[in-house]
PDB file of C-alpha atoms in Angstrom:
ATOM      1  CA  MET A   1      54.423 145.818 114.403  1.00  0.00           C
ATOM      2  CA  THR A   2      58.059 145.954 115.527  1.00  0.00           C
ATOM      3  CA  VAL A   3      61.159 146.040 113.387  1.00  0.00           C
ATOM      4  CA  LEU A   4      62.044 142.496 114.462  1.00  0.00           C
ATOM      5  CA  ALA A   5      58.592 141.179 113.593  1.00  0.00           C
ATOM      6  CA  THR A   6      58.843 142.500 110.036  1.00  0.00           C
ATOM      7  CA  ALA A   7      62.467 141.440 109.528  1.00  0.00           C
ATOM      8  CA  THR A   8      62.058 137.839 110.631  1.00  0.00           C
ATOM      9  CA  GLU A   9      65.013 136.499 108.628  1.00  0.00           C
ATOM     10  CA  ALA A  10      67.460 139.265 109.556  1.00  0.00           C
ATOM     11  CA  ARG A  11      70.170 138.252 111.963  1.00  0.00           C
ATOM     12  CA  VAL A  12      72.385 141.318 111.761  1.00  0.00           C
ATOM     13  CA  PHE A  13      71.179 144.920 111.749  1.00  0.00           C
ATOM     14  CA  ALA A  14      73.462 147.762 110.696  1.00  0.00           C
ATOM     15  CA  VAL A  15      72.306 150.813 112.638  1.00  0.00           C
ATOM     16  CA  ILE A  16      73.541 153.801 110.667  1.00  0.00           C
ATOM     17  CA  GLY A  17      73.870 157.232 112.220  1.00  0.00           C
ATOM     18  CA  VAL A  18      73.264 158.924 115.564  1.00  0.00           C
ATOM     19  CA  GLN A  19      69.501 159.324 115.196  1.00  0.00           C
ATOM     20  CA  ALA A  20      69.024 155.670 114.267  1.00  0.00           C
ATOM     21  CA  VAL A  21      71.204 154.415 117.102  1.00  0.00           C
ATOM     22  CA  ARG A  22      69.248 156.460 119.639  1.00  0.00           C
ATOM     23  CA  GLU A  23      65.933 155.102 118.363  1.00  0.00           C
ATOM     24  CA  VAL A  24      67.094 151.488 118.183  1.00  0.00           C
ATOM     25  CA  SER A  25      68.757 151.653 121.597  1.00  0.00           C
ATOM     26  CA  ASP A  26      65.597 153.058 123.168  1.00  0.00           C
ATOM     27  CA  LEU A  27      63.321 150.614 121.341  1.00  0.00           C
ATOM     28  CA  PHE A  28      65.236 147.472 122.309  1.00  0.00           C
ATOM     29  CA  GLY A  29      66.957 148.563 125.520  1.00  0.00           C
ATOM     30  CA  LEU A  30      70.430 148.406 123.995  1.00  0.00           C
ATOM     31  CA  ALA A  31      73.369 150.505 125.098  1.00  0.00           C
ATOM     32  CA  LEU A  32      74.709 151.311 121.642  1.00  0.00           C
ATOM     33  CA  ASP A  33      76.751 154.499 121.369  1.00  0.00           C
ATOM     34  CA  GLY A  34      80.098 155.780 120.128  1.00  0.00           C
ATOM     35  CA  ASN A  35      81.947 153.623 122.660  1.00  0.00           C
ATOM     36  CA  ASN A  36      79.768 150.506 122.365  1.00  0.00           C
ATOM     37  CA  ARG A  37      79.008 149.644 118.757  1.00  0.00           C
ATOM     38  CA  PHE A  38      78.053 145.972 119.189  1.00  0.00           C
ATOM     39  CA  ALA A  39      75.057 144.398 120.925  1.00  0.00           C
ATOM     40  CA  GLN A  40      73.188 141.116 120.777  1.00  0.00           C
ATOM     41  CA  LEU A  41      69.572 140.516 121.719  1.00  0.00           C
ATOM     42  CA  GLU A  42      67.619 137.294 122.224  1.00  0.00           C
ATOM     43  CA  ARG A  43      63.942 137.631 121.406  1.00  0.00           C
ATOM     44  CA  ASP A  44      61.340 135.068 120.368  1.00  0.00           C
ATOM     45  CA  GLY A  45      63.977 132.355 120.147  1.00  0.00           C
ATOM     46  CA  HIS A  46      66.155 134.350 117.746  1.00  0.00           C
ATOM     47  CA  ARG A  47      69.479 136.007 118.420  1.00  0.00           C
ATOM     48  CA  ARG A  48      69.893 139.370 116.677  1.00  0.00           C
ATOM     49  CA  THR A  49      73.122 141.313 116.343  1.00  0.00           C
ATOM     50  CA  PHE A  50      73.176 145.102 116.129  1.00  0.00           C
ATOM     51  CA  VAL A  51      76.178 147.072 114.874  1.00  0.00           C
ATOM     52  CA  TYR A  52      76.314 150.859 115.076  1.00  0.00           C
ATOM     53  CA  LEU A  53      78.037 152.486 112.090  1.00  0.00           C
ATOM     54  CA  ASP A  54      78.696 156.166 111.495  1.00  0.00           C
ATOM     55  CA  HIS A  55      76.493 157.805 108.870  1.00  0.00           C
ATOM     56  CA  PRO A  56      78.228 157.959 105.461  1.00  0.00           C
ATOM     57  CA  SER A  57      78.040 161.764 105.355  1.00  0.00           C
ATOM     58  CA  SER A  58      79.339 162.233 108.910  1.00  0.00           C
ATOM     59  CA  GLY A  59      82.907 162.963 109.889  1.00  0.00           C
ATOM     60  CA  GLY A  60      83.106 159.667 111.790  1.00  0.00           C
ATOM     61  CA  LYS A  61      85.555 157.033 110.633  1.00  0.00           C
ATOM     62  CA  LYS A  62      83.672 153.914 111.717  1.00  0.00           C
ATOM     63  CA  LYS A  63      81.513 153.335 108.643  1.00  0.00           C
ATOM     64  CA  ARG A  64      82.405 149.686 108.042  1.00  0.00           C
ATOM     65  CA  PHE A  65      82.072 146.633 110.255  1.00  0.00           C
ATOM     66  CA  ALA A  66      85.852 146.136 110.151  1.00  0.00           C
ATOM     67  CA  THR A  67      86.534 149.595 111.574  1.00  0.00           C
ATOM     68  CA  ALA A  68      83.609 149.802 114.014  1.00  0.00           C
ATOM     69  CA  LEU A  69      84.131 146.442 115.724  1.00  0.00           C
ATOM     70  CA  THR A  70      86.947 144.698 117.531  1.00  0.00           C
ATOM     71  CA  ARG A  71      88.317 141.591 115.838  1.00  0.00           C
ATOM     72  CA  GLU A  72      86.447 139.419 118.381  1.00  0.00           C
ATOM     73  CA  GLN A  73      83.148 141.208 117.710  1.00  0.00           C
ATOM     74  CA  LEU A  74      83.619 140.949 113.957  1.00  0.00           C
ATOM     75  CA  ASP A  75      84.325 137.220 114.304  1.00  0.00           C
ATOM     76  CA  ARG A  76      81.095 136.840 116.311  1.00  0.00           C
ATOM     77  CA  VAL A  77      79.108 138.614 113.575  1.00  0.00           C
ATOM     78  CA  LEU A  78      80.650 136.451 110.866  1.00  0.00           C
ATOM     79  CA  ASP A  79      80.031 133.293 112.899  1.00  0.00           C
ATOM     80  CA  HIS A  80      76.424 134.323 113.492  1.00  0.00           C
ATOM     81  CA  LEU A  81      75.910 134.842 109.754  1.00  0.00           C
ATOM     82  CA  ALA A  82      77.581 131.538 108.871  1.00  0.00           C
ATOM     83  CA  HIS A  83      75.238 129.433 111.032  1.00  0.00           C
ATOM     84  CA  ARG A  84      71.926 129.559 109.237  1.00  0.00           C
ATOM     85  CA  ARG A  85      69.029 128.298 111.262  1.00  0.00           C
ATOM     86  CA  VAL A  86      67.323 125.285 109.649  1.00  0.00           C
ATOM     87  CA  ARG A  87      63.528 125.264 109.771  1.00  0.00           C
ATOM     88  CA  PRO A  88      61.734 121.971 110.535  1.00  0.00           C
ATOM     89  CA  GLN A  89      59.995 122.010 107.127  1.00  0.00           C
ATOM     90  CA  GLU A  90      63.412 122.084 105.444  1.00  0.00           C
ATOM     91  CA  LEU A  91      64.305 118.774 107.105  1.00  0.00           C
ATOM     92  CA  ARG A  92      61.385 116.903 105.568  1.00  0.00           C
ATOM     93  CA  PRO A  93      62.170 114.835 102.470  1.00  0.00           C
ATOM     94  CA  SER A  94      60.490 116.124  99.323  1.00  0.00           C
TER      95      SER A  94
END
């Protein structure tokens, strides 16, 4: 079972540390690295956002979304989180 299959409600994934970013990039065919910390993936009708953050114990300074992303990328993440997908069963009157 893949990470996406088990995290069906997750829209944004924080990928923390070098080892994790290598694994996630290989697994999903993303080009995340120190120069590219933002990626989006469409799979099974869902858009997922991945953000690479430095590990808390590393010497890197990009440990928060606000420091790792450009303002445009951060706005895209916030917009993605703000637009919750409504399921058909939620539209039915109770």
